[in-house]
Coordinates of C-alpha atoms (C1' of nucleotides) in Angstrom, one line a residue:
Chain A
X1 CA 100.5 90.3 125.0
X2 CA 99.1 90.8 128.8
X3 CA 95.3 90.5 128.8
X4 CA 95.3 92.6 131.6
X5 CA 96.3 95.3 129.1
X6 CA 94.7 94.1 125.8
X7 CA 91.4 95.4 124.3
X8 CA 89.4 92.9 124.8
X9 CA 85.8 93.5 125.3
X10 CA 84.8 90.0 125.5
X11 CA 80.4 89.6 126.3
X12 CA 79.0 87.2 128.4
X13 CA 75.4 87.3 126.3
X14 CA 74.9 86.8 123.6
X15 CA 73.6 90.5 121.7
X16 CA 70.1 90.1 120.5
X17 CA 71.2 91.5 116.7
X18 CA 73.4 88.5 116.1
X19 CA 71.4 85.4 115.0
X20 CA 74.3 83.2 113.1
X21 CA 76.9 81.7 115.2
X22 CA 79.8 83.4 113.3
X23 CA 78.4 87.0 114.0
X24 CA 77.5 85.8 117.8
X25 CA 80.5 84.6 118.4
X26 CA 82.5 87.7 117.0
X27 CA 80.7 89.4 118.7
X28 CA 80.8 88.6 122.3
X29 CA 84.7 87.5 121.8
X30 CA 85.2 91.1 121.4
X31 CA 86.4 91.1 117.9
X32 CA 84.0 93.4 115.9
X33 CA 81.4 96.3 116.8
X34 CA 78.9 97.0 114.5
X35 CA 79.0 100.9 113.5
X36 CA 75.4 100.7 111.4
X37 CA 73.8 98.1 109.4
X38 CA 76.4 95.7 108.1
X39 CA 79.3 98.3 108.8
X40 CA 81.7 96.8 111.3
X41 CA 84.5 98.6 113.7
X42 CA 87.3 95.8 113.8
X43 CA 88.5 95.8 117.7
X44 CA 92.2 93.9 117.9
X45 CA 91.4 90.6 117.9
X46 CA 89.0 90.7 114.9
X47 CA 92.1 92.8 113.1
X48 CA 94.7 90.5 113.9
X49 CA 92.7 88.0 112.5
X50 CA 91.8 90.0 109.2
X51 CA 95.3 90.6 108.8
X52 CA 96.2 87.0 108.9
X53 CA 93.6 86.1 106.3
X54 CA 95.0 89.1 104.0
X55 CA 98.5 88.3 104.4
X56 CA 97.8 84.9 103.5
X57 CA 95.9 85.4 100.2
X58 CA 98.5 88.1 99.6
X59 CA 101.0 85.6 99.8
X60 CA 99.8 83.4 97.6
X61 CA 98.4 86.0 94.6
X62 CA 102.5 87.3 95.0
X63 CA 103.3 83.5 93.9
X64 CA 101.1 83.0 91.5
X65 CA 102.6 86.1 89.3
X66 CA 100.0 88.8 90.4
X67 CA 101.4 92.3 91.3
X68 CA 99.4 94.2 94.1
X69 CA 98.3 97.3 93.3
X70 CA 95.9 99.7 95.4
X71 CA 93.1 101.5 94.1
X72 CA 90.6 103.9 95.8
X73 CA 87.3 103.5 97.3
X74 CA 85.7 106.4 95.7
X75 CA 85.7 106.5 92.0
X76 CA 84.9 109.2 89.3
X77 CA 81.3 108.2 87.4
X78 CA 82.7 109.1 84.4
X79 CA 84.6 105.8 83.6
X80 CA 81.1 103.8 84.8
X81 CA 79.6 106.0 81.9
X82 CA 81.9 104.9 79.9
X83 CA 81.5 101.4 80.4
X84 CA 78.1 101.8 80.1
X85 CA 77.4 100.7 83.9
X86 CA 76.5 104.1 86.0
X87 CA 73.1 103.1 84.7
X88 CA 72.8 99.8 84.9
X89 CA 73.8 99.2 88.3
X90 CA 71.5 99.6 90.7
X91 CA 70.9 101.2 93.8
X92 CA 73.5 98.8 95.7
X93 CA 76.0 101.5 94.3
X94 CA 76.7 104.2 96.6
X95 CA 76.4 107.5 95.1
X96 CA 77.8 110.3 96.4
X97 CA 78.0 114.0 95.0
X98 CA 81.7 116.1 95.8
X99 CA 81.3 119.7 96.7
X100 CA 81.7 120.3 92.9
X101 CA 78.8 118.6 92.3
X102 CA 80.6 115.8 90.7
X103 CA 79.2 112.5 90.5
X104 CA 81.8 109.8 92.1
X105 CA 80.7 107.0 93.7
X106 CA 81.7 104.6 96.2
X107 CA 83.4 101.4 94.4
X108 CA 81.4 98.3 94.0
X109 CA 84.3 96.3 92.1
X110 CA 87.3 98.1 90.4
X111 CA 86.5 96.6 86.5
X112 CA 86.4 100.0 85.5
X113 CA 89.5 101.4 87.0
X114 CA 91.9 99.4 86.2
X115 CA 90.7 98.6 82.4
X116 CA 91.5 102.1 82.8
X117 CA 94.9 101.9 84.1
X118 CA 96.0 99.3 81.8
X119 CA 94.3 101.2 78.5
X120 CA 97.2 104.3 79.9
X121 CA 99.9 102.2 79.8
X122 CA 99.8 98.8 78.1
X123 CA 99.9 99.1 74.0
X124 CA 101.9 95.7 73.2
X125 CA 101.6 91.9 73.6
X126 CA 105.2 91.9 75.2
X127 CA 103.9 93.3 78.6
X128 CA 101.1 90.5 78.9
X129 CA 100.1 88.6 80.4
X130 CA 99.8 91.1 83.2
X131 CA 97.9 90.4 86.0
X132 CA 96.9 93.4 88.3
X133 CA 95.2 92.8 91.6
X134 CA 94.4 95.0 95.1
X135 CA 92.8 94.5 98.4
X136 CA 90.3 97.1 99.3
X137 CA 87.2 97.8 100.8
X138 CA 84.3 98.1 98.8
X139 CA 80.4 99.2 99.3
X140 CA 77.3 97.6 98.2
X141 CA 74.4 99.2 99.7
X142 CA 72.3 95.4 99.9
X143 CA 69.1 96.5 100.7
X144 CA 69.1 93.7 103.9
X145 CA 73.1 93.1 105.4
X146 CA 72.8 90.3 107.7
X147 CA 74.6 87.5 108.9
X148 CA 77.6 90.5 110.3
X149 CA 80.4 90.6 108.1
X150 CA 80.0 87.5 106.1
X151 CA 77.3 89.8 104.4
X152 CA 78.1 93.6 105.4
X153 CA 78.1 96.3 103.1
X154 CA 81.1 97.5 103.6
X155 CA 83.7 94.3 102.9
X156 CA 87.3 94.0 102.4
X157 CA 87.8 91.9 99.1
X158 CA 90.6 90.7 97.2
X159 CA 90.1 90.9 93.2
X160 CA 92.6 90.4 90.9
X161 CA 92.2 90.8 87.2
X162 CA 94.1 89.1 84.0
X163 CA 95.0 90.6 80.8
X164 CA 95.6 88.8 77.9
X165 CA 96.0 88.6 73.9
X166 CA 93.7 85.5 73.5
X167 CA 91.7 82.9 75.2
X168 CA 94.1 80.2 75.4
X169 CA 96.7 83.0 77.5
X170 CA 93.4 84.1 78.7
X171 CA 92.9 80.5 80.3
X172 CA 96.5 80.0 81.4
X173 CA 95.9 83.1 83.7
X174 CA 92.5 81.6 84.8
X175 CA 94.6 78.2 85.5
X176 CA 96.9 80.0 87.4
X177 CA 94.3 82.0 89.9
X178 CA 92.5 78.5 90.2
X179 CA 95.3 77.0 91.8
X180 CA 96.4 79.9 93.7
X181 CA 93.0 79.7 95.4
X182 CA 93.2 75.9 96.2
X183 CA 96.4 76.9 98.0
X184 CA 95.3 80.2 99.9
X185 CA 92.4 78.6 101.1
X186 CA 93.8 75.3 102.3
X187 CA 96.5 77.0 104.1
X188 CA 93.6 78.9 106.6
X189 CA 92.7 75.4 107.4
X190 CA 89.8 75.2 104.9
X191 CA 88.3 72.9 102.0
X192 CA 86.9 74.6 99.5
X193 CA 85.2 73.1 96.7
X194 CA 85.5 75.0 93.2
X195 CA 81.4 74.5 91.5
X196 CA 80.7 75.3 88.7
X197 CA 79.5 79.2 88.5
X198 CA 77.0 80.2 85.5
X199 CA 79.7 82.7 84.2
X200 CA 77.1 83.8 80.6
X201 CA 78.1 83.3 77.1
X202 CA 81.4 84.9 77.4
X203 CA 82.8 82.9 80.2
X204 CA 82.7 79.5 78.6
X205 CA 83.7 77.2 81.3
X206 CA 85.7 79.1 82.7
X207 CA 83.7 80.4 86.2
X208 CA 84.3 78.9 89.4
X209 CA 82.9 79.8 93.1
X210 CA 84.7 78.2 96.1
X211 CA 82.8 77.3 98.8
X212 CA 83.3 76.1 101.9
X213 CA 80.8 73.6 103.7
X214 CA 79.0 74.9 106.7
X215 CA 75.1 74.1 108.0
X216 CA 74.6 78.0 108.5
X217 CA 75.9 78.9 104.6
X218 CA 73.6 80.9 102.2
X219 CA 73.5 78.6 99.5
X220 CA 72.3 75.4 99.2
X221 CA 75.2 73.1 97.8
X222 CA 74.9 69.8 95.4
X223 CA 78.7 67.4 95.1
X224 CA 79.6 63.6 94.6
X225 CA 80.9 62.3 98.2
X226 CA 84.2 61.8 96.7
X227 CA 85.1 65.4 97.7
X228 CA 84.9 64.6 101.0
X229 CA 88.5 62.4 100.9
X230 CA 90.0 65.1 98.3
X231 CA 92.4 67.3 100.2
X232 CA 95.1 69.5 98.8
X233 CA 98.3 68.0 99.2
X234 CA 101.1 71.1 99.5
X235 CA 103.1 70.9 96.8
X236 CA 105.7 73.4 94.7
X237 CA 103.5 74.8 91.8
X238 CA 105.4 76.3 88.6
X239 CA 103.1 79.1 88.1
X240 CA 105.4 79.3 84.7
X241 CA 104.0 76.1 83.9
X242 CA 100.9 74.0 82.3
X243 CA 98.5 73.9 85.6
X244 CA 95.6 72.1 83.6
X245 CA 96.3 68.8 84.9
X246 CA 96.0 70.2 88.0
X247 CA 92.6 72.4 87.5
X248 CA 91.1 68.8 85.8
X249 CA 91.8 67.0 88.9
X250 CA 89.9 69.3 91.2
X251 CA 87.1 70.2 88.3
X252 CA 86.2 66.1 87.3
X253 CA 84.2 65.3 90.5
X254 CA 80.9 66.7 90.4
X255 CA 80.1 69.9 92.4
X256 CA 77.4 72.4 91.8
X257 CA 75.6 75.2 93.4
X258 CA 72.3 75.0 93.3
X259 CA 71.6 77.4 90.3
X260 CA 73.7 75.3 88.3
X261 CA 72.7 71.6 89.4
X262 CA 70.2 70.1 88.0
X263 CA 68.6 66.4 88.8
X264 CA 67.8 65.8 85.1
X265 CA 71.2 65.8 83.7
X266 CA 73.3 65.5 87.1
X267 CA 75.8 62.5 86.6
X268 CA 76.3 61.5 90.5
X269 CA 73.2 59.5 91.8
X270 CA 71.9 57.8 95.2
X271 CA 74.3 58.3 98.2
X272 CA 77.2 59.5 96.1
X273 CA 75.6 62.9 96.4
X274 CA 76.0 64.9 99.0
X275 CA 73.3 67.8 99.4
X276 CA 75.3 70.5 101.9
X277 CA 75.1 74.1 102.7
X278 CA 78.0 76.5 101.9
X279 CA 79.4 80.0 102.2
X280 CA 80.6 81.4 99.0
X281 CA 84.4 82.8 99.8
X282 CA 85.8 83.6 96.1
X283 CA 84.7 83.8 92.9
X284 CA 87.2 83.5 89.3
X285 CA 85.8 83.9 86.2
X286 CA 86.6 85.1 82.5
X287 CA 85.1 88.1 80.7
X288 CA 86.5 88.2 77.8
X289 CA 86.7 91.6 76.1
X290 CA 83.2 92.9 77.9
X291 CA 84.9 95.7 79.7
X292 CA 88.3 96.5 77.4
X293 CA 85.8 96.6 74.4
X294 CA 84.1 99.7 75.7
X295 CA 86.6 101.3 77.3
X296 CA 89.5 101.2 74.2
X297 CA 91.5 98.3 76.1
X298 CA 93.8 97.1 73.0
X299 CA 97.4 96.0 72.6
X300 CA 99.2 94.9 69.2
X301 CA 99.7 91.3 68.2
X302 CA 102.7 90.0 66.9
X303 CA 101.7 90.1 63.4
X304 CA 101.0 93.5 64.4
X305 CA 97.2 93.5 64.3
X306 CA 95.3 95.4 67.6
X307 CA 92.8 93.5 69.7
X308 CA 90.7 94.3 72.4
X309 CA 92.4 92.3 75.5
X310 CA 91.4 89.4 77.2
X311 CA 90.1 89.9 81.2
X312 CA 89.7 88.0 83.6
X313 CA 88.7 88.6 87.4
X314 CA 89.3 86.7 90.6
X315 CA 87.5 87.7 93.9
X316 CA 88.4 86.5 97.6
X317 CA 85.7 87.8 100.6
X318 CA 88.3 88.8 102.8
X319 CA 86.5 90.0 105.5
X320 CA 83.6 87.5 104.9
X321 CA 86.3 84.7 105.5
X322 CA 86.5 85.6 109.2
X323 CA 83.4 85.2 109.9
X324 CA 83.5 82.2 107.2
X325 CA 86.0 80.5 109.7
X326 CA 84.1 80.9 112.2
X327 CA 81.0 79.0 110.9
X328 CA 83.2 76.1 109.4
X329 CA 85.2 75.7 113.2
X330 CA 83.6 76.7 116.4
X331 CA 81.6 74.5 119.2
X332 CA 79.2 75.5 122.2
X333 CA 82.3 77.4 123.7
X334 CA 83.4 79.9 121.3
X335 CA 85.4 80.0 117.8
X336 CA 88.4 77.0 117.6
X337 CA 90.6 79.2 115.0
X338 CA 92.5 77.3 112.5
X339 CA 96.1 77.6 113.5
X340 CA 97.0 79.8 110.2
X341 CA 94.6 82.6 111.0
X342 CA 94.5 82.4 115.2
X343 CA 94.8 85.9 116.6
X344 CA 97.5 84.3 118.6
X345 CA 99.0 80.7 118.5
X346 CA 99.4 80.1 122.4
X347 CA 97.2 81.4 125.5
X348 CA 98.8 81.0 128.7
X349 CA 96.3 81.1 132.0
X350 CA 97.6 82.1 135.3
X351 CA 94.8 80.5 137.0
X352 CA 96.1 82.0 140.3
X353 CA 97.1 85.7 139.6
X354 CA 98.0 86.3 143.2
X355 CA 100.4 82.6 143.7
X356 CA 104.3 84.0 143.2
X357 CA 105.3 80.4 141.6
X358 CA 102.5 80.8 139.2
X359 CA 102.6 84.1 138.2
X360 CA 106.3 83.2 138.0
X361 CA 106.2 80.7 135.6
X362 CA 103.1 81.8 133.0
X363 CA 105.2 85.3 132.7
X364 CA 108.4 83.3 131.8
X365 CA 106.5 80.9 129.2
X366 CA 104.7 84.0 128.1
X367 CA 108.4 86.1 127.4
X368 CA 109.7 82.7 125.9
X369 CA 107.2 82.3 123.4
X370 CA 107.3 85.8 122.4
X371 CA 111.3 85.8 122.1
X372 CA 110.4 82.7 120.2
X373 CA 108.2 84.5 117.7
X374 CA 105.1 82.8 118.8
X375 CA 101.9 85.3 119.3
X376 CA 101.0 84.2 122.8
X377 CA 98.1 85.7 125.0
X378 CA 98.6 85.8 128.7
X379 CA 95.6 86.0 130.8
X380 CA 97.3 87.5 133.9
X381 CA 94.4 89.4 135.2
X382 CA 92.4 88.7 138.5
X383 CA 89.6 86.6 137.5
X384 CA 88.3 83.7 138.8
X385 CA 89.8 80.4 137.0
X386 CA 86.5 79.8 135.5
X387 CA 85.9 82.9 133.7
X388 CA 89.2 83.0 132.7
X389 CA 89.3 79.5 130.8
X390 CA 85.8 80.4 129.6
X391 CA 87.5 83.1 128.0
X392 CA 89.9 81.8 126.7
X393 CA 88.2 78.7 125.4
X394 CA 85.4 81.5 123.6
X395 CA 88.6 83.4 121.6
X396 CA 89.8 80.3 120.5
X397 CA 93.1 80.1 120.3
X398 CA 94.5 76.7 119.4
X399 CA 96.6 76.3 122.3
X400 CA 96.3 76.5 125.6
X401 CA 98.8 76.5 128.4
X402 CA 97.1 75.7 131.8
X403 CA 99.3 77.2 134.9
X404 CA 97.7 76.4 138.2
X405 CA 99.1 76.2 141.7
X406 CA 97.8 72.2 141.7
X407 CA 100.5 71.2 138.7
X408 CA 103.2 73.8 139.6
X409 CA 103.3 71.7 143.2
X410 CA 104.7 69.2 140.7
X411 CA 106.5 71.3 138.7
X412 CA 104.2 70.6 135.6
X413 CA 101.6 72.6 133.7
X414 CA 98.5 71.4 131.3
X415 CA 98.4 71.8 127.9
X416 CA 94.8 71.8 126.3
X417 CA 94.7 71.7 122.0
X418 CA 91.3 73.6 121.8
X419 CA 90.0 71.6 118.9
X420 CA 90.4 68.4 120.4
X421 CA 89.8 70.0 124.4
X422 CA 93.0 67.3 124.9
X423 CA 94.8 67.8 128.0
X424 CA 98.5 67.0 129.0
X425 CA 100.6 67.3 131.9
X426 CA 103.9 68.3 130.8
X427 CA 107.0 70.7 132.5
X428 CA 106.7 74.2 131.0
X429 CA 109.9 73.4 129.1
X430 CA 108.7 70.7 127.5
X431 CA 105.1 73.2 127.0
X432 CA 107.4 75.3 125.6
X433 CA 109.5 73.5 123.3
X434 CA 106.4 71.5 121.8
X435 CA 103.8 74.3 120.7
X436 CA 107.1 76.2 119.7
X437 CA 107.4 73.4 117.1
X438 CA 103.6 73.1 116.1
X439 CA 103.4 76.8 115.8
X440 CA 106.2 76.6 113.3
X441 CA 108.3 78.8 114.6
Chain B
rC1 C1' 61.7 96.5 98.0
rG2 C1' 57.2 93.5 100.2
rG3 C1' 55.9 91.3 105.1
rG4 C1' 56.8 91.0 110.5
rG5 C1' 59.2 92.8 114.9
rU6 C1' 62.1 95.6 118.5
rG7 C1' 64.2 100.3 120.7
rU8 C1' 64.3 101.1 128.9
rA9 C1' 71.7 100.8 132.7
rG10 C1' 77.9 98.3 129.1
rC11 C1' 74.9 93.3 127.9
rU12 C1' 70.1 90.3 128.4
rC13 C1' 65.4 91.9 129.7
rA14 C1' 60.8 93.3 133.0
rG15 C1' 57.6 97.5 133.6
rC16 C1' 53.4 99.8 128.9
rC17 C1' 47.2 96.5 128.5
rU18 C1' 44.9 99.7 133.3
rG19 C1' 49.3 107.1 133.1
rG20 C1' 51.2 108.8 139.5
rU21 C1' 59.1 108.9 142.6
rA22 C1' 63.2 104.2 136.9
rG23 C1' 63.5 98.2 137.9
rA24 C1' 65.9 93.0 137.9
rG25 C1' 69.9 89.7 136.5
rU26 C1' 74.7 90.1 134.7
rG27 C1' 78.8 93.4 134.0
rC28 C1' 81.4 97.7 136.4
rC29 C1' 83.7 100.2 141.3
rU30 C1' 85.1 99.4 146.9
rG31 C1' 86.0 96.1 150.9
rC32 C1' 86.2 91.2 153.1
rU33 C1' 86.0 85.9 152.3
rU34 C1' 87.1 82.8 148.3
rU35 C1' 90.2 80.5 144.1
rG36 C1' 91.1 74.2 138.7
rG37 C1' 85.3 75.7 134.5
rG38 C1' 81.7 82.3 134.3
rA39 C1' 82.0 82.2 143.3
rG40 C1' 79.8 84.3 148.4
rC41 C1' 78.6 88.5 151.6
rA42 C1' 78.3 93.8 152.3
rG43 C1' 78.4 98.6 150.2
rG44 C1' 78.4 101.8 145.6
rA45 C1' 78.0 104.1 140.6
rU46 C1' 75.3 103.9 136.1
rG47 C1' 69.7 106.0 132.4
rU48 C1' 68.0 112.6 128.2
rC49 C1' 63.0 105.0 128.9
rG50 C1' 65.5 106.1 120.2
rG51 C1' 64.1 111.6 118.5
rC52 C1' 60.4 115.3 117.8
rG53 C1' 55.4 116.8 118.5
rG54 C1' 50.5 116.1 120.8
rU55 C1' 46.7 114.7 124.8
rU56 C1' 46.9 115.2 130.3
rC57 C1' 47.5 118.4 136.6
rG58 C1' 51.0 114.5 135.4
rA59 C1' 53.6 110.3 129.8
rG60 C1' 58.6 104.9 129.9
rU61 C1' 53.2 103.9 129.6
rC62 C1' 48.1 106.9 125.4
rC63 C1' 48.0 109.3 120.2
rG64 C1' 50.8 111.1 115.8
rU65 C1' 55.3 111.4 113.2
rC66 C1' 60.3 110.6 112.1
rC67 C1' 64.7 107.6 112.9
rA68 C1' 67.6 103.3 114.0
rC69 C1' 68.2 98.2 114.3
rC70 C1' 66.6 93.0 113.8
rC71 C1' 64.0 88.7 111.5
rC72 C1' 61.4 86.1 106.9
rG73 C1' 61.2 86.6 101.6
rA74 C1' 63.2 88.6 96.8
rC75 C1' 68.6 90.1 95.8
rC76 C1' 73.8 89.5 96.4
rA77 C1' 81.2 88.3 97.6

RNA sequence: CGGGGUGUAGCUCAGCCUGGUAGAGUGCCUGCUUUGGGAGCAGGAUGUCGGCGGUUCGAGUCCGUCCACCCCGACCA
């Protein structure tokens, strides 16, 4: 992609709304515009990197034997009658009346909906476990959206949900999403630690948030220092198989947010714990039959008895991970994307747009990369050098390529990492051939 | 939902107290000079001063009312 014809409507102030770094910085890189309180337009760069982030948590759902599905945004109020929560939820549902004077609303979570779907068409044991899951957006009218999208009303989110005949199935599928999420959030480049969640009677111990560390997050955060040395180590996981081992290596070191942890009775003491700030990004837990009670969910046992299944559900803040990223990897220049969810891998600056040689050589590195399948950016507009590498340092992408009538005397060009702001002098074959490797492709 | 605040050019803001021709910086357009970290000079375009009502000869400015947005708290992925 040329710059020169990319929307990208990048701010040199900051906009007085935006008080977090994430929400500054998304906004003046030209990612986001807010349409009214915490509703967000997504401009191409925020939407390439949405679609990174959902492709990824895609991926890994697909592996971990959850079938995507997609389910509206506006729902019928009869099935939140039914479930007995048109009533009890509040006003952060958004109710809406159709020309027939229907009552539908605007989904808040899909519970409802697809206990629905599986009540239709599940009756037996031998389709379970099944587990269902979409990614939509959804509306909670919070009376005070802030912080952009890591707390919008409108939000794309991830939720799965389990089905099974008891709880030890019940916790096989919980196992399973656990692990999944270990995965899908170390691949964006992230350590999230699984606390803990107060889940109520039903849940047992079986309710985890993940949260990611970061000075600016909502919640204050309590965990032993060990979890600063525990990293996910990719690995092939056999969804088919026993995954406990794994969930008890990753739930033994103490982690708790704060309306769990309590001094009294907290096992880690003195300087082995570490009291953090963190952003909430998912959210698994078990419900037992709460909903498919209600709502008639039942299949027949082996031994031919009916029970009301068990459910599980398993959230990921999509669109709050953007901004998520953003807070957990960004200095006083602008957003430093983890490779996995840059907008593009590579951005090559033609510091001199007017110099044949240089023009010359950032278009060919630009077509190379691109017939190489790496998403490269190619600021080939007019600019002075400075507010060009500004730019580009504010987007963030991890790579840059550096092409300036100084090096090109000497045939070379400079190759910045933007986490690291290291610079080399290399040839633009040897530019090429190395972020062609790190990029994977 | 309680408390506080702000709406003036694309963005950041001054002007309002004390009513009298709509401003600055930046961005944008044109030209020239520049060109390795947001350049210099010259010229140019841009506003229903958030909406409605009132007071006044005259309202960005005073009064009333409505709306939008932001911040703190309570609440939440």
């Amino acid at each position: 992609m040329r710059l020169s014809q990319y929307f990208l409507p990048v701010l040199r102030e900051n906009p007085k709304e935006a008080e977090i770094v994430s929400h500054r910085l998304m906004l003046r890189a030209g990612m986001v515009q807010q349409a009214s309180a915490g509703i967000y337009s997504w401009l191409p760069l925020g939407f390439r990197v949405l679609k990174k982030i959902e492709q990824i948590v895609r991926e890994e759902q697909n592996a971990a034997l959850a079938q995507e599905v997609l389910m509206p945004t506006i729902q019928s109020a009869d099935l939140w009658r039914e479930s007995g929560r048109y009533d009890d939820y509040g006003k952060e549902m958004l109710r809406i009346t159709d020309r027939h004077e229907r009552d539908m609303l605007y989904g808040p979570t899909n519970e409802e909906l697809i206990t629905d779907i599986f009540r239709t068409h599940v009756r037996s044991y031998r389709d379970l476990p099944l587990n269902l899951y979409h990614i939509q957006w959804k509306f909670r009218d919070e009376v005070r959206p802030r912080f952009g999208v890591m707390r919008g009303r409108e939000f794309l989110m991830k939720d799965a949900y389990s089905f099974d005949t008891d709880f030890e199935a019940a916790r096989a599928a919980y196992n399973r999403m656990f692990v999944a999420y270990l995965k899908t959030f170390a691949r964006m480049g992230l350590t999230a630690i699984p606390m803990a969640a107060d889940s109520g009677p039903i849940g047992g111990d079986l309710s985890h948030e993940f949260i990611i560390l970061a000075d600016t997050g909502e919640s204050e955060v309590f965990y032993h220092r060990d979890w600063e040395d525990l990293t996910w180590q990719d690995q092939d996981i056999d969804y088919a198989g026993d995954l406990q081992p794994i969930v008890d290596r990753w739930t033994n070191t103490y982690a708790a947010t704060d309306e769990m942890h309590d001094p009294a009775t907290c096992p880690v003491v003195g300087d082995d714990l570490r009291r953090r700030r963190g952003i909430e990004v998912g959210h698994i837990f078990h419900f037992g039959t709460k909903y498919s009670a209600p709502l008639g969910a039942r299949v027949a046992t082996s031994d031919g008895h009916e029970v009301d299944v068990f459910m599980g559900s398993y959230g990921i803040g999509v669109s709050r991970l953007v901004g998520a990223v953003i807070e957990a990897s960004h200095d006083e220049d602008g957003i430093i994307w983890p490779a996995a969810v840059a907008p593009f891998q590579v951005g090559v600056v033609n510091l001199k747009a007017d110099d044949a040689t240089c023009a010359q050589a950032s278009a060919n590195l630009h077509e190379q990369f691109e017939t190489a399948g790496v998403d490269c950016l190619l600021d080939d507009r007019d600019e002075r050098a400075g507010a060009k590498l500004a730019t580009m340092d504010l987007i963030g992408l991890p790579w840059q390529i550096i092409v300036g009538p100084r090096g090109m005397k000497n045939g070379v060009v400079e190759v910045k990492e933007r986490a690291t702001g290291e610079r080399t002098e290399m040839t633009p074959e040897a530019a090429l051939a190395k972020l062609t490797a790190a990029a994977g492709g």
